[in-house]
């Protein structure tokens, strides 16, 4: 199983077995067919954004991380720049991401199922970071496969 760890900038507390515990990281899990209803719209939005912005804005977004670009990767900051500059409804991307994460693609502290109450406690920079990390590791990377 392909996984990546997202370190929270601002840890949050959540209930676990009747106790309040602090979350410091979230494990993101590569998509499977089970998650296609939420994964596919995110991938479609990202590819649409790239197509739409490919005549200028995209190169500006990716110039910030030349080492990642040289490796054929796009970092989370660039992902969010692309999505926010897209003419589509980025809020729908966040809603699909929430559903994707609640459906088993995100585990708090590597073991606890992600829930809406957890999301509501998160600093929005971490929400953006979670989405950007997911897209850069599982969507952008899959788009780059075979282009070498």
XYZ file of C-alpha atoms in Angstrom:
148
model
C 0.000 0.000 0.000
C 1.378 3.391 -0.979
C 1.276 5.879 1.907
C 2.612 9.315 2.732
C 2.743 11.115 6.086
C 1.483 14.696 6.379
C 2.897 16.457 9.473
C 0.332 18.907 10.842
C 1.539 22.492 11.269
C -1.035 22.944 14.032
C -1.844 19.781 15.993
C -5.464 19.325 17.116
C -7.185 17.306 19.822
C -9.710 14.563 19.148
C -11.535 11.916 21.154
C -10.130 8.387 21.172
C -11.534 5.713 23.485
C -12.990 8.339 25.801
C -9.751 10.309 26.053
C -8.660 13.562 24.396
C -5.504 12.939 22.397
C -3.462 15.196 20.136
C -2.998 14.566 16.441
C 0.396 15.526 15.017
C 0.283 13.734 11.670
C -2.116 12.158 9.190
C -1.257 9.175 7.025
C -2.574 9.542 3.479
C -3.251 6.333 1.587
C -3.129 5.926 -2.185
C -6.548 5.708 -3.824
C -8.203 2.464 -4.791
C -11.225 1.851 -6.968
C -13.360 2.037 -3.823
C -12.650 5.778 -3.709
C -13.223 6.546 -7.404
C -16.391 8.619 -6.788
C -14.325 11.174 -4.851
C -10.852 10.643 -6.285
C -11.840 11.039 -9.950
C -13.433 14.510 -9.552
C -10.303 15.763 -7.753
C -8.079 14.374 -10.511
C -10.371 15.844 -13.156
C -10.299 19.275 -11.479
C -6.509 19.193 -11.206
C -5.983 18.123 -14.818
C -8.496 20.744 -15.980
C -6.663 23.382 -13.959
C -3.340 22.361 -15.488
C -4.799 22.474 -18.993
C -6.418 25.829 -18.356
C -3.346 27.385 -16.804
C -0.666 25.762 -18.963
C -0.114 28.891 -21.013
C 1.645 30.860 -18.267
C 0.357 30.582 -14.721
C 1.386 26.950 -14.269
C 5.024 27.654 -15.097
C 5.002 30.528 -12.586
C 3.523 28.212 -9.938
C 6.089 25.490 -10.428
C 9.131 27.775 -10.728
C 9.056 28.200 -6.936
C 10.310 24.640 -6.469
C 12.904 24.020 -9.156
C 14.354 20.918 -7.463
C 10.941 19.236 -7.373
C 10.258 20.336 -10.939
C 13.562 18.859 -12.085
C 12.535 15.561 -10.517
C 9.217 15.652 -12.396
C 7.214 16.445 -9.275
C 4.984 19.290 -8.130
C 4.905 20.330 -4.473
C 1.792 20.991 -2.389
C 2.194 24.785 -2.597
C 2.200 24.607 -6.399
C -0.782 22.239 -6.385
C -2.815 24.689 -4.336
C -1.695 27.597 -6.515
C -2.930 25.734 -9.595
C -6.264 24.801 -7.980
C -6.940 28.309 -6.638
C -6.177 29.884 -10.027
C -8.474 27.494 -11.875
C -11.817 28.896 -13.045
C -13.700 25.915 -11.563
C -15.215 25.673 -8.088
C -12.319 24.794 -5.779
C -14.708 24.403 -2.819
C -16.095 21.276 -4.522
C -12.571 19.863 -4.635
C -12.341 20.313 -0.851
C -15.715 18.581 -0.375
C -14.593 15.617 -2.493
C -11.337 15.521 -0.531
C -13.258 15.432 2.759
C -15.342 12.494 1.531
C -12.220 10.754 0.208
C -10.385 11.172 3.502
C -13.389 9.972 5.551
C -13.668 6.916 3.287
C -10.355 5.462 4.453
C -7.769 7.475 2.513
C -6.609 9.323 5.650
C -5.725 7.941 9.072
C -5.074 10.276 11.990
C -1.873 9.289 13.784
C -1.654 6.428 11.278
C -4.537 4.428 12.728
C -7.716 6.402 13.521
C -10.312 6.906 10.819
C -10.589 10.549 9.722
C -13.945 12.205 10.546
C -15.769 15.482 9.839
C -15.399 16.665 13.473
C -11.629 16.217 13.108
C -11.617 18.231 9.904
C -13.598 20.998 11.597
C -10.893 21.268 14.287
C -8.050 21.547 11.794
C -6.283 24.781 10.932
C -7.209 25.578 7.324
C -3.532 25.690 6.319
C -3.381 22.032 7.309
C -6.538 21.271 5.330
C -4.884 22.845 2.283
C -1.677 20.980 3.089
C -3.509 17.688 3.313
C -5.220 18.213 -0.052
C -2.039 19.519 -1.698
C 0.014 16.615 -0.370
C -2.575 14.098 -1.563
C -2.731 15.628 -5.036
C 1.053 15.980 -5.392
C 1.738 12.406 -4.246
C -1.114 10.464 -5.806
C -2.562 12.540 -8.646
C 0.277 14.616 -10.086
C 2.636 11.672 -9.755
C 0.240 9.400 -11.669
C -0.063 12.030 -14.411
C 3.739 12.170 -14.716
C 4.152 8.383 -14.959
C 5.086 7.418 -18.476
C 6.135 10.953 -19.494
C 9.832 10.327 -18.778
